[in-house]
Tab-separated table of C-alpha atoms in Angstrom:
chain	number	residue	atom	x	y	z
C	1263	MET	CA	-118.622	4.230	51.299
C	1264	GLY	CA	-121.706	6.144	52.460
C	1265	SER	CA	-121.690	8.125	55.677
C	1266	TYR	CA	-124.128	7.371	58.483
C	1267	THR	CA	-125.960	10.549	59.503
C	1268	LYS	CA	-128.855	9.425	61.722
C	1269	PRO	CA	-128.691	11.137	65.137
C	1270	VAL	CA	-128.835	9.465	68.539
C	1271	LEU	CA	-132.312	9.884	70.025
C	1272	THR	CA	-133.463	9.710	73.633
C	1273	TYR	CA	-135.864	6.883	74.449
C	1274	HIS	CA	-138.725	9.370	74.608
C	1275	ASP	CA	-137.762	10.796	71.214
C	1276	GLN	CA	-137.637	7.282	69.771
C	1277	ALA	CA	-141.224	6.749	70.865
C	1278	LYS	CA	-142.218	10.173	69.520
C	1279	LEU	CA	-140.639	9.272	66.164
C	1280	LEU	CA	-142.858	6.186	65.994
C	1281	GLU	CA	-145.858	8.332	66.859
C	1282	GLU	CA	-144.979	10.707	64.012
C	1283	ARG	CA	-144.921	7.697	61.689
C	1284	GLY	CA	-148.483	6.774	62.630
C	1285	MET	CA	-148.068	4.391	65.565
C	1286	LEU	CA	-150.645	4.675	68.362
C	1287	PHE	CA	-149.758	4.623	72.075
C	1288	GLU	CA	-151.677	3.985	75.285
C	1289	ASN	CA	-148.827	5.452	77.331
C	1290	ILE	CA	-145.840	6.891	75.512
C	1291	GLU	CA	-143.677	7.058	78.653
C	1292	GLU	CA	-144.187	3.340	79.305
C	1293	ALA	CA	-143.256	2.721	75.672
C	1294	ALA	CA	-140.048	4.719	76.135
C	1295	SER	CA	-139.226	2.631	79.224
C	1296	PHE	CA	-139.750	-0.563	77.201
C	1297	LEU	CA	-137.414	0.666	74.464
C	1298	LYS	CA	-134.805	1.448	77.119
C	1299	ASN	CA	-134.654	-2.229	78.100
C	1300	VAL	CA	-135.106	-3.823	74.668
C	1301	SER	CA	-133.532	-1.306	72.246
C	1302	TYR	CA	-135.268	0.404	69.373
C	1303	TYR	CA	-133.159	-1.457	66.810
C	1304	ARG	CA	-134.098	-4.906	68.096
C	1305	PHE	CA	-137.766	-4.006	68.438
C	1306	SER	CA	-137.914	-2.441	64.962
C	1307	GLY	CA	-137.466	-5.885	63.418
C	1308	TYR	CA	-141.146	-6.444	64.218
C	1309	PHE	CA	-142.400	-3.363	62.386
C	1310	PHE	CA	-142.219	-4.517	58.788
C	1311	ASN	CA	-145.555	-6.354	58.700
C	1312	PHE	CA	-147.302	-3.247	59.998
C	1313	TYR	CA	-146.230	-0.652	57.442
C	1314	GLU	CA	-148.595	0.641	54.796
C	1315	LYS	CA	-148.251	-1.303	51.575
C	1316	GLY	CA	-145.384	-0.007	49.491
C	1317	LYS	CA	-144.179	2.378	52.200
C	1318	ILE	CA	-141.343	2.173	54.698
C	1319	ASP	CA	-141.600	3.857	58.103
C	1320	VAL	CA	-145.298	4.671	57.686
C	1321	PHE	CA	-147.545	2.512	59.856
C	1322	SER	CA	-150.933	1.248	58.726
C	1323	LYS	CA	-153.972	2.834	60.304
C	1324	GLY	CA	-154.737	1.576	63.804
C	1325	VAL	CA	-151.363	-0.056	64.520
C	1326	SER	CA	-150.454	0.375	68.182
C	1327	PHE	CA	-147.215	0.079	70.065
C	1328	GLU	CA	-148.888	-2.280	72.537
C	1329	ARG	CA	-149.963	-4.657	69.747
C	1330	ILE	CA	-146.419	-5.043	68.452
C	1331	LYS	CA	-145.056	-5.188	72.004
C	1332	ASN	CA	-147.367	-8.139	72.801
C	1333	ILE	CA	-146.143	-9.975	69.712
C	1334	TYR	CA	-142.563	-9.346	70.794
C	1335	LEU	CA	-143.239	-10.630	74.337
C	1336	PHE	CA	-145.005	-13.744	73.016
C	1337	ASP	CA	-142.094	-14.384	70.693
C	1338	GLU	CA	-139.646	-13.973	73.580
C	1339	GLU	CA	-141.501	-16.497	75.742
C	1340	LEU	CA	-141.757	-18.976	72.869
C	1341	ARG	CA	-138.052	-18.595	72.130
C	1342	ILE	CA	-137.156	-19.306	75.760
C	1343	LEU	CA	-139.330	-22.446	75.801
C	1344	ILE	CA	-137.865	-23.752	72.542
C	1345	PHE	CA	-134.333	-22.976	73.690
C	1346	ALA	CA	-134.833	-25.032	76.873
C	1347	LEU	CA	-136.145	-28.018	74.893
C	1348	LEU	CA	-133.278	-27.814	72.407
C	1349	GLU	CA	-130.768	-27.736	75.249
C	1350	ASN	CA	-132.123	-31.076	76.478
C	1351	ILE	CA	-131.830	-32.540	72.977
C	1352	GLU	CA	-128.285	-31.213	72.645
C	1353	VAL	CA	-127.148	-32.701	75.965
C	1354	THR	CA	-128.801	-36.046	75.183
C	1355	TYR	CA	-127.193	-36.382	71.767
C	1356	ARG	CA	-123.783	-35.341	73.038
C	1357	ALA	CA	-123.995	-38.177	75.545
C	1358	ARG	CA	-125.409	-40.781	73.156
C	1359	ILE	CA	-123.127	-40.021	70.214
C	1360	SER	CA	-119.966	-39.972	72.328
C	1361	HIS	CA	-120.826	-43.217	74.146
C	1362	ILE	CA	-121.808	-45.177	71.037
C	1363	HIS	CA	-118.812	-43.865	69.078
C	1364	ALA	CA	-116.404	-44.675	71.926
C	1365	SER	CA	-117.898	-48.145	72.477
C	1366	LYS	CA	-117.592	-49.067	68.803
C	1367	CYS	CA	-114.363	-47.291	67.826
C	1368	GLY	CA	-112.505	-46.328	70.995
C	1369	PRO	CA	-112.195	-43.013	72.873
C	1370	LEU	CA	-109.707	-41.442	70.431
C	1371	ALA	CA	-110.912	-42.735	67.065
C	1372	TYR	CA	-112.472	-39.360	66.290
C	1373	LEU	CA	-108.939	-37.949	65.901
C	1374	ARG	CA	-108.328	-40.070	62.795
C	1375	ARG	CA	-109.493	-38.351	59.617
C	1376	GLU	CA	-109.917	-41.644	57.763
C	1377	ASN	CA	-112.730	-42.655	60.136
C	1378	PHE	CA	-115.058	-40.080	58.560
C	1379	GLU	CA	-116.901	-39.915	55.258
C	1380	ASP	CA	-115.496	-36.612	53.991
C	1381	GLY	CA	-111.961	-35.532	54.833
C	1382	MET	CA	-112.538	-31.857	54.001
C	1383	LYS	CA	-115.623	-31.702	56.191
C	1384	TYR	CA	-113.649	-33.381	58.951
C	1385	ASP	CA	-110.912	-30.752	58.623
C	1386	LYS	CA	-113.528	-28.024	58.994
C	1387	TRP	CA	-115.005	-29.690	62.065
C	1388	PHE	CA	-111.571	-30.255	63.616
C	1389	SER	CA	-110.620	-26.621	63.020
C	1390	ASN	CA	-113.768	-25.559	64.876
C	1391	PHE	CA	-112.919	-28.034	67.625
C	1392	GLN	CA	-109.476	-26.453	68.070
C	1393	LYS	CA	-111.136	-23.047	68.432
C	1394	LEU	CA	-113.424	-24.480	71.094
C	1395	ILE	CA	-110.368	-25.670	73.043
C	1396	GLU	CA	-108.888	-22.180	72.858
C	1397	ARG	CA	-112.196	-20.685	73.999
C	1398	GLY	CA	-112.378	-23.156	76.874
C	1399	LEU	CA	-108.911	-22.118	78.021
C	1400	ARG	CA	-109.823	-18.414	77.796
C	1401	ASN	CA	-112.952	-19.075	79.834
C	1402	LYS	CA	-110.903	-21.052	82.364
C	1403	GLU	CA	-112.934	-24.236	81.945
C	1404	GLY	CA	-111.351	-26.615	84.458
C	1405	TYR	CA	-111.709	-29.841	82.483
C	1406	VAL	CA	-110.288	-28.224	79.328
C	1407	ALA	CA	-107.186	-27.013	81.178
C	1408	HIS	CA	-106.864	-30.481	82.763
C	1409	PHE	CA	-106.674	-32.335	79.432
C	1410	VAL	CA	-104.431	-29.680	77.891
C	1411	ARG	CA	-101.993	-29.861	80.801
C	1412	LYS	CA	-102.052	-33.564	81.679
C	1413	TYR	CA	-102.741	-35.198	78.303
C	1414	ASP	CA	-101.128	-32.717	75.904
C	1415	SER	CA	-104.523	-31.549	74.559
C	1416	VAL	CA	-105.714	-35.082	73.764
C	1417	PHE	CA	-109.385	-35.308	74.706
C	1418	PRO	CA	-111.433	-38.520	74.786
C	1419	ILE	CA	-114.517	-38.171	72.655
C	1420	TRP	CA	-116.864	-37.636	75.594
C	1421	ALA	CA	-114.815	-34.602	76.661
C	1422	ALA	CA	-114.399	-33.394	73.078
C	1423	LEU	CA	-118.140	-33.411	72.398
C	1424	GLU	CA	-118.924	-31.912	75.800
C	1425	MET	CA	-117.214	-28.697	74.714
C	1426	SER	CA	-118.849	-28.776	71.269
C	1427	ASP	CA	-121.768	-26.496	70.521
C	1428	PHE	CA	-124.865	-27.798	68.725
C	1429	THR	CA	-123.508	-26.782	65.314
C	1430	CYS	CA	-120.297	-28.751	65.806
C	1431	LEU	CA	-122.258	-31.716	67.158
C	1432	SER	CA	-124.486	-31.703	64.082
C	1433	MET	CA	-121.434	-31.483	61.785
C	1434	PHE	CA	-119.798	-34.363	63.634
C	1435	TYR	CA	-122.775	-36.695	63.273
C	1436	ALA	CA	-123.345	-35.764	59.631
C	1437	ASN	CA	-119.822	-36.841	58.707
C	1438	LEU	CA	-119.758	-40.177	60.538
C	1439	THR	CA	-119.728	-43.347	58.470
C	1440	GLY	CA	-123.147	-44.695	57.548
C	1441	ASP	CA	-122.980	-47.665	59.903
C	1442	LEU	CA	-122.226	-45.414	62.878
C	1443	GLN	CA	-124.979	-42.985	61.941
C	1444	THR	CA	-127.431	-45.880	61.707
C	1445	LYS	CA	-126.339	-47.330	65.051
C	1446	ILE	CA	-126.800	-43.955	66.748
C	1447	SER	CA	-130.166	-43.256	65.116
C	1448	ASN	CA	-131.436	-46.754	65.977
C	1449	ASN	CA	-130.370	-46.342	69.604
C	1450	THR	CA	-131.827	-42.879	70.061
C	1451	CYS	CA	-134.899	-42.026	68.030
C	1452	GLY	CA	-135.443	-45.124	65.887
C	1453	VAL	CA	-135.680	-43.282	62.580
C	1454	SER	CA	-133.566	-43.300	59.440
C	1455	ARG	CA	-130.083	-41.835	59.882
C	1456	LYS	CA	-130.910	-39.363	57.103
C	1457	TYR	CA	-133.835	-38.024	59.126
C	1458	LEU	CA	-131.689	-37.702	62.251
C	1459	LYS	CA	-128.971	-35.926	60.279
C	1460	ASN	CA	-131.522	-33.395	59.036
C	1461	TRP	CA	-133.171	-33.038	62.451
C	1462	LEU	CA	-129.890	-32.258	64.184
C	1463	LEU	CA	-129.077	-29.641	61.549
C	1464	VAL	CA	-132.505	-28.009	61.909
C	1465	CYS	CA	-132.217	-28.097	65.707
C	1466	SER	CA	-128.787	-26.462	65.611
C	1467	VAL	CA	-129.985	-23.688	63.282
C	1468	THR	CA	-133.107	-23.131	65.398
C	1469	ARG	CA	-131.017	-23.044	68.559
C	1470	ASN	CA	-128.804	-20.335	67.073
C	1471	CYS	CA	-131.852	-18.319	66.013
C	1472	CYS	CA	-133.229	-18.542	69.557
C	1473	ALA	CA	-129.906	-17.594	71.117
C	1474	HIS	CA	-129.083	-14.690	68.803
C	1475	ASN	CA	-132.492	-13.464	67.630
C	1476	ALA	CA	-131.282	-14.216	64.109
C	1477	SER	CA	-134.749	-14.753	62.684
C	1478	TYR	CA	-135.703	-11.133	63.099
C	1479	MET	CA	-132.532	-9.124	62.675
C	1480	VAL	CA	-132.492	-7.958	59.081
C	1481	GLU	CA	-130.327	-5.501	57.214
C	1482	ARG	CA	-131.812	-2.044	57.545
């Protein structure tokens, strides 16, 4: 295993390091203040398109800190907007899927493995669901503690999906029987169930990228 030898730099020294690598600055102290609130490591994910061809840590001629900062700030605003829209989609589909599933199959039918297309995928989803219950108890979610205490951890589907994140919701829909998928897709967006299955997956992945900055954090 290799040893990590890079030293800890002050915010000013971080900015000076970028200057030594060819980056231009309008105000290096303002740049240091920006790095203090964002972190050099996070911000450095935006550098790669601005290096000289074939070189790492050498910026192309004319590249300024302010140019990359503006891209970062635009990206941040876009991410916040997308995240808000995805939250609305997530809440809507939690409500629609739980209601349609409960109306057709009953409030506890989701607990029966045979009601799903793939038993192994159901086991994976249910394992994640159990972890969400544990997390809800740790976070002292009132409704989670209520069902654990009063109903021996048996949640009706509307409560079960309420605690599910977008990934679990997408997994749940993808493993429903075809007739249920079709009923839900027809009553929500009016497209093929295959399209809705793909859309929910893409939305869940995009949501996670927005929440965790996953699109830009690379191994370095």
